[in-house]
């Protein structure tokens, strides 16, 4: 069932006051739009970069949403492409290109790095703050870490689990991805066996797993495959996968919600929901507010669920869109036109966490 968001009543009061922290992967949204529009000409039909580009400097921003307006609290700039972000039980985690940071409210901190970290898109803490889930999108890999032992506890590589087929964006010729160095001289293979010195641009990835989130049992995860337009349920113990949601275009943010799960169909301007076995598509395309040059292009970066409300990052309208299905209400709250907002969480940061983020910001400047 398709639901047009504009059929809901616009209202500034139904969500109260929401404190959020967001990752801004770049403060130059226009440059990102230009790269994306150019990539639509890729022969392979897969959008995204075809070569290594310079890492952008972004930041972390804390703010509050209330009565139809955004109140900026603090802004930390100069962090290399922060994307992944999570905040649970006052413990904050975020990624900065190839590193992940975990900041406890008491000032304790932990840094995780791995040669296979590349273009990290999401990080997620489990409910007891004992494990951390990472989507290393640059290499189609999911990793899990035990925070007590400070060791990797699980790994799932798409190429070794039936998702190794990629396409050359310039020629349209298919090839297979592998990290098996014995296949270096075999036709039709691209070997990635030196991850610290090799790069796999977006359009050349097989799956482009841009988000991964724990299921309720924490034995399975939901992974969003950008190129395939689908969400898969993956068992990290045996590697088995099951497609749960499909038919999306360039999706992000597959995750469980009460009585179901959701994902954002980024390029069609829809939020896909499956609740109690019933499918719904929340359609944003009739919302006003896009620049004329974007025409009918849509880009909903991600959506989170919070206390029966959904908050969507609408990049083409540079706004946070809040909606509630039960009350049939929505609101649109603009943010800075230069912000390329990647992800967000609800909550606030401690002084110790802010101090550390400021240090990272200064070191990267």
Coordinates of C-alpha atoms in Angstrom, one line a residue:
X1 CA 0.0 0.0 0.0
X2 CA 1.3 3.4 -1.0
X3 CA 0.8 6.4 1.3
X4 CA 1.4 9.9 0.1
X5 CA 3.0 11.8 2.9
X6 CA 1.3 15.0 1.7
X7 CA -2.1 13.4 2.6
X8 CA -1.1 13.7 6.2
X9 CA -1.7 16.8 8.2
X10 CA 1.3 19.1 8.7
X11 CA 1.8 19.8 12.4
X12 CA 4.6 21.2 14.5
X13 CA 3.7 19.8 17.9
X14 CA 3.1 16.1 17.7
X15 CA 6.7 15.0 18.2
X16 CA 7.6 17.4 21.1
X17 CA 11.3 18.1 21.5
X18 CA 13.8 15.7 20.0
X19 CA 17.5 15.9 20.7
X20 CA 19.6 14.4 17.9
X21 CA 23.3 13.9 17.0
X22 CA 24.1 13.7 13.3
X23 CA 27.1 12.8 11.1
X24 CA 27.7 15.3 8.3
X25 CA 30.0 13.5 5.8
X26 CA 30.7 16.7 4.0
X27 CA 29.9 20.4 4.2
X28 CA 29.8 20.6 0.4
X29 CA 26.5 19.0 -0.6
X30 CA 26.6 20.5 -4.0
X31 CA 29.8 18.7 -4.9
X32 CA 28.3 15.4 -3.9
X33 CA 25.2 16.1 -6.0
X34 CA 27.4 16.8 -9.0
X35 CA 29.4 13.6 -8.6
X36 CA 26.2 11.6 -8.3
X37 CA 24.6 13.1 -11.4
X38 CA 27.7 12.4 -13.4
X39 CA 27.8 8.8 -12.2
X40 CA 24.3 8.2 -13.7
X41 CA 26.2 7.9 -17.1
X42 CA 28.1 4.8 -16.0
X43 CA 27.8 2.1 -18.7
X44 CA 27.2 -0.5 -16.0
X45 CA 24.1 1.2 -14.8
X46 CA 25.5 1.3 -11.3
X47 CA 25.8 4.8 -9.8
X48 CA 28.7 5.9 -7.7
X49 CA 32.4 6.8 -8.1
X50 CA 34.6 4.9 -10.5
X51 CA 37.9 6.0 -9.1
X52 CA 39.4 6.9 -5.7
X53 CA 38.5 10.4 -4.7
X54 CA 40.0 12.7 -2.1
X55 CA 38.5 12.2 1.4
X56 CA 36.1 15.0 2.4
X57 CA 36.1 16.7 5.7
X58 CA 32.8 16.5 7.6
X59 CA 31.7 16.7 11.2
X60 CA 29.4 15.8 14.0
X61 CA 26.5 18.1 14.9
X62 CA 24.2 18.1 18.0
X63 CA 20.9 19.8 17.7
X64 CA 17.3 19.7 18.8
X65 CA 14.1 19.6 16.7
X66 CA 11.1 21.4 18.2
X67 CA 8.0 23.3 17.0
X68 CA 9.1 23.1 13.3
X69 CA 12.5 24.5 13.8
X70 CA 16.1 23.3 14.3
X71 CA 18.2 24.6 17.1
X72 CA 21.9 24.0 16.6
X73 CA 23.7 23.2 19.8
X74 CA 27.3 22.3 18.9
X75 CA 29.2 21.6 15.7
X76 CA 32.5 19.7 15.4
X77 CA 34.1 20.2 11.9
X78 CA 37.2 18.7 10.2
X79 CA 36.5 15.0 10.8
X80 CA 37.4 12.8 7.8
X81 CA 34.0 11.6 6.3
X82 CA 32.1 10.6 9.5
X83 CA 29.2 8.4 8.6
X84 CA 28.4 5.7 11.1
X85 CA 26.9 6.8 14.4
X86 CA 25.2 5.2 17.4
X87 CA 24.2 6.3 20.9
X88 CA 22.9 3.8 23.4
X89 CA 22.8 4.0 27.2
X90 CA 24.9 7.2 26.9
X91 CA 27.7 5.3 25.1
X92 CA 28.5 7.0 21.8
X93 CA 30.2 5.5 18.8
X94 CA 31.1 7.0 15.4
X95 CA 33.3 6.3 12.4
X96 CA 35.8 8.5 10.7
X97 CA 36.7 7.0 7.3
X98 CA 38.8 4.0 8.4
X99 CA 38.5 4.1 12.2
X100 CA 35.7 3.5 14.7
X101 CA 35.5 5.2 18.1
X102 CA 33.6 4.2 21.2
X103 CA 33.2 6.8 23.9
X104 CA 31.7 5.9 27.3
X105 CA 30.0 8.7 29.3
X106 CA 32.7 8.5 32.0
X107 CA 35.4 9.5 29.5
X108 CA 36.7 6.0 28.7
X109 CA 37.4 5.5 25.0
X110 CA 38.3 2.8 22.6
X111 CA 39.5 3.0 19.0
X112 CA 39.1 0.1 16.5
X113 CA 40.9 -0.2 13.3
X114 CA 41.2 -2.9 10.7
X115 CA 43.0 -3.2 7.3
X116 CA 39.6 -4.1 5.9
X117 CA 37.9 -1.0 7.1
X118 CA 37.0 1.1 4.0
X119 CA 34.3 3.8 3.6
X120 CA 32.6 2.7 6.9
X121 CA 28.9 3.6 6.6
X122 CA 27.3 2.3 9.8
X123 CA 28.3 1.4 13.4
X124 CA 25.8 -0.1 15.8
X125 CA 26.2 -1.1 19.5
X126 CA 24.2 -4.1 20.8
X127 CA 21.7 -3.5 23.6
X128 CA 24.1 -4.3 26.4
X129 CA 27.0 -2.3 24.9
X130 CA 29.2 -5.4 24.8
X131 CA 29.5 -5.7 21.0
X132 CA 29.8 -3.4 18.0
X133 CA 28.7 -4.0 14.4
X134 CA 30.4 -2.3 11.5
X135 CA 29.6 -2.1 7.8
X136 CA 32.8 -1.7 5.8
X137 CA 31.1 -0.7 2.7
X138 CA 34.2 -0.2 0.6
X139 CA 34.9 -3.9 0.7
X140 CA 31.4 -5.4 1.0
X141 CA 32.2 -6.6 4.5
X142 CA 30.4 -6.9 7.8
X143 CA 32.5 -7.1 11.0
X144 CA 31.5 -7.5 14.7
X145 CA 33.7 -6.7 17.7
X146 CA 33.6 -7.9 21.3
X147 CA 34.2 -4.7 23.3
X148 CA 35.3 -6.6 26.5
X149 CA 38.0 -8.6 24.8
X150 CA 38.6 -5.9 22.2
X151 CA 38.8 -8.6 19.5
X152 CA 36.9 -9.3 16.3
X153 CA 34.1 -11.8 17.0
X154 CA 32.6 -12.2 13.5
X155 CA 33.2 -11.4 9.9
X156 CA 31.0 -11.7 6.8
X157 CA 32.4 -10.9 3.3
X158 CA 29.9 -10.7 0.5
X159 CA 32.4 -12.1 -2.0
X160 CA 32.7 -15.4 -0.1
X161 CA 29.0 -15.8 0.5
X162 CA 27.5 -15.8 -3.0
X163 CA 27.7 -12.0 -3.8
X164 CA 31.0 -11.7 -5.7
X165 CA 29.7 -10.5 -9.1
X166 CA 30.6 -6.9 -10.0
X167 CA 30.5 -4.9 -13.2
X168 CA 33.1 -2.6 -14.7
X169 CA 31.4 0.8 -14.7
X170 CA 33.2 2.0 -17.9
X171 CA 32.9 -1.1 -20.1
X172 CA 29.9 -2.8 -18.5
X173 CA 31.9 -6.1 -18.4
X174 CA 31.2 -8.4 -15.5
X175 CA 33.9 -9.7 -13.2
X176 CA 34.2 -11.4 -9.8
X177 CA 35.7 -10.1 -6.6
X178 CA 37.9 -12.1 -4.3
X179 CA 40.7 -11.8 -1.8
X180 CA 42.2 -15.1 -2.8
X181 CA 45.7 -14.1 -4.1
X182 CA 45.9 -17.4 -6.0
X183 CA 43.4 -16.1 -8.6
X184 CA 45.5 -13.0 -9.5
X185 CA 46.3 -14.3 -13.0
X186 CA 42.8 -15.7 -13.7
X187 CA 40.6 -13.9 -16.2
X188 CA 37.5 -12.4 -14.9
X189 CA 38.7 -11.8 -11.4
X190 CA 39.7 -8.7 -9.5
X191 CA 41.8 -9.7 -6.4
X192 CA 41.8 -7.5 -3.3
X193 CA 44.5 -8.9 -1.1
X194 CA 46.2 -5.8 0.1
X195 CA 43.3 -3.7 1.5
X196 CA 45.4 -1.0 3.0
X197 CA 46.8 -0.1 -0.4
X198 CA 43.9 -1.1 -2.7
X199 CA 40.6 0.6 -3.2
X200 CA 37.3 -0.4 -4.6
X201 CA 35.2 2.5 -5.9
X202 CA 31.4 2.5 -5.3
X203 CA 30.4 1.5 -8.8
X204 CA 32.8 -1.5 -8.8
X205 CA 31.6 -3.1 -5.5
X206 CA 29.5 -6.3 -5.8
X207 CA 26.9 -5.5 -3.1
X208 CA 27.8 -2.1 -1.5
X209 CA 26.5 -3.0 1.9
X210 CA 25.8 0.5 3.3
X211 CA 24.1 -0.4 6.6
X212 CA 24.0 -3.3 9.0
X213 CA 21.8 -3.6 12.1
X214 CA 21.2 -6.2 14.8
X215 CA 18.1 -8.2 14.8
X216 CA 16.3 -8.7 18.2
X217 CA 18.1 -12.0 18.8
X218 CA 21.5 -10.4 18.0
X219 CA 22.5 -13.6 16.2
X220 CA 21.2 -12.3 12.9
X221 CA 21.7 -8.9 11.3
X222 CA 19.9 -6.9 8.6
X223 CA 22.2 -5.8 5.8
X224 CA 21.2 -3.3 3.1
X225 CA 22.5 -4.0 -0.4
X226 CA 22.7 -0.7 -2.3
X227 CA 23.3 -2.1 -5.8
X228 CA 20.7 -4.9 -5.5
X229 CA 18.1 -2.7 -3.9
X230 CA 17.3 -5.2 -1.1
X231 CA 17.6 -6.0 2.6
X232 CA 19.0 -9.4 3.6
X233 CA 18.8 -11.2 6.9
X234 CA 22.3 -12.7 7.6
X235 CA 23.3 -15.2 10.2
X236 CA 26.8 -14.2 11.3
X237 CA 27.5 -17.7 12.7
X238 CA 26.9 -19.8 9.5
X239 CA 26.9 -17.0 6.9
X240 CA 23.5 -17.9 5.5
X241 CA 21.4 -15.1 4.1
X242 CA 17.8 -14.6 3.2
X243 CA 16.3 -11.7 1.2
X244 CA 13.6 -10.0 3.2
X245 CA 12.8 -6.8 1.3
X246 CA 13.4 -6.0 -2.4
X247 CA 12.2 -3.7 -5.2
X248 CA 14.0 -0.6 -3.8
X249 CA 16.4 1.7 -5.6
X250 CA 19.7 2.6 -3.9
X251 CA 18.4 1.8 -0.4
X252 CA 19.8 2.6 3.0
X253 CA 19.0 1.8 6.6
X254 CA 17.4 -1.6 6.8
X255 CA 16.5 -2.3 10.4
X256 CA 14.0 -3.9 12.7
X257 CA 11.1 -1.9 14.2
X258 CA 8.3 -3.1 16.5
X259 CA 6.3 -5.8 14.7
X260 CA 8.4 -5.6 11.6
X261 CA 11.3 -3.9 9.8
X262 CA 12.0 -1.0 7.5
X263 CA 14.3 0.5 4.9
X264 CA 14.6 3.7 2.9
X265 CA 14.4 3.5 -0.9
X266 CA 16.7 6.4 -1.4
X267 CA 16.4 7.1 -5.1
X268 CA 12.6 6.6 -5.4
X269 CA 11.8 8.8 -2.4
X270 CA 10.0 6.2 -0.4
X271 CA 10.3 4.6 3.1
X272 CA 9.4 0.9 2.9
X273 CA 7.8 -0.6 6.0
X274 CA 6.7 -4.2 6.7
X275 CA 4.5 -4.2 9.8
X276 CA 2.7 -7.3 10.9
X277 CA 3.3 -8.8 7.5
X278 CA 1.7 -5.8 5.7
X279 CA 3.8 -3.7 3.3
X280 CA 3.5 0.1 3.1
X281 CA 5.4 2.6 1.1
X282 CA 5.5 6.2 2.4
X283 CA 5.9 8.4 -0.7
X284 CA 7.8 11.7 -0.4
X285 CA 7.7 12.6 -4.1
X286 CA 4.9 15.1 -3.8
X287 CA 6.6 17.1 -1.1
X288 CA 7.7 20.6 -2.3
X289 CA 11.0 22.2 -1.5
X290 CA 13.5 20.7 -4.0
X291 CA 15.7 22.9 -6.2
X292 CA 14.5 23.1 -9.8
X293 CA 17.7 21.6 -11.2
X294 CA 17.0 18.3 -9.4
X295 CA 13.7 17.9 -11.3
X296 CA 12.1 14.6 -10.3
X297 CA 15.3 13.2 -8.6
X298 CA 14.9 12.0 -5.0
X299 CA 17.4 11.2 -2.3
X300 CA 16.2 10.1 1.1
X301 CA 19.5 9.4 2.8
X302 CA 18.2 7.4 5.8
X303 CA 15.3 7.0 8.2
X304 CA 15.3 6.2 12.0
X305 CA 12.4 5.1 14.2
X306 CA 11.8 6.9 17.5
X307 CA 8.8 6.6 19.8
X308 CA 6.3 5.9 17.1
X309 CA 7.8 8.7 14.9
X310 CA 10.0 8.3 11.9
X311 CA 12.7 10.8 11.1
X312 CA 13.9 10.9 7.5
X313 CA 17.0 12.7 6.1
X314 CA 15.7 14.3 2.9
X315 CA 18.9 15.4 1.2
X316 CA 17.3 16.9 -1.9
X317 CA 15.0 19.1 0.2
X318 CA 17.8 19.6 2.8
X319 CA 15.3 18.8 5.6
X320 CA 14.5 16.4 8.3
X321 CA 11.0 15.0 7.7
X322 CA 9.2 13.7 10.8
X323 CA 6.0 11.6 10.4
X324 CA 3.7 9.5 12.5
X325 CA 1.6 6.8 10.8
X326 CA -0.9 6.5 13.6
X327 CA -1.6 10.2 14.0
X328 CA -1.2 10.8 10.2
X329 CA 0.9 13.9 10.8
X330 CA 4.2 15.1 9.5
X331 CA 6.5 18.0 9.6
X332 CA 9.5 19.3 7.6
X333 CA 12.4 21.0 9.3
X334 CA 15.1 22.5 7.0
X335 CA 18.8 22.2 7.8
X336 CA 21.8 24.0 6.3
X337 CA 21.9 23.7 2.5
X338 CA 25.6 22.8 2.6
X339 CA 25.1 19.8 4.9
X340 CA 25.4 16.3 3.5
X341 CA 23.8 14.6 6.4
X342 CA 24.6 10.9 6.5
X343 CA 23.0 9.5 9.6
X344 CA 21.5 10.5 13.0
X345 CA 20.6 9.2 16.4
X346 CA 18.5 10.5 19.3
X347 CA 20.1 11.7 22.5
X348 CA 22.8 14.1 23.8
X349 CA 26.6 13.8 24.3
X350 CA 28.4 14.1 27.6
X351 CA 31.1 16.8 28.2
X352 CA 33.8 14.1 28.0
X353 CA 32.5 12.8 24.7
X354 CA 32.4 16.3 23.3
X355 CA 35.9 16.9 24.4
X356 CA 37.2 13.8 22.6
X357 CA 35.3 14.7 19.4
X358 CA 36.8 18.1 19.5
X359 CA 40.3 16.6 19.8
X360 CA 39.7 14.4 16.7
X361 CA 38.4 17.4 14.8
X362 CA 41.5 19.4 15.6
X363 CA 43.9 16.6 14.7
X364 CA 42.3 16.1 11.3
X365 CA 42.2 19.8 10.4

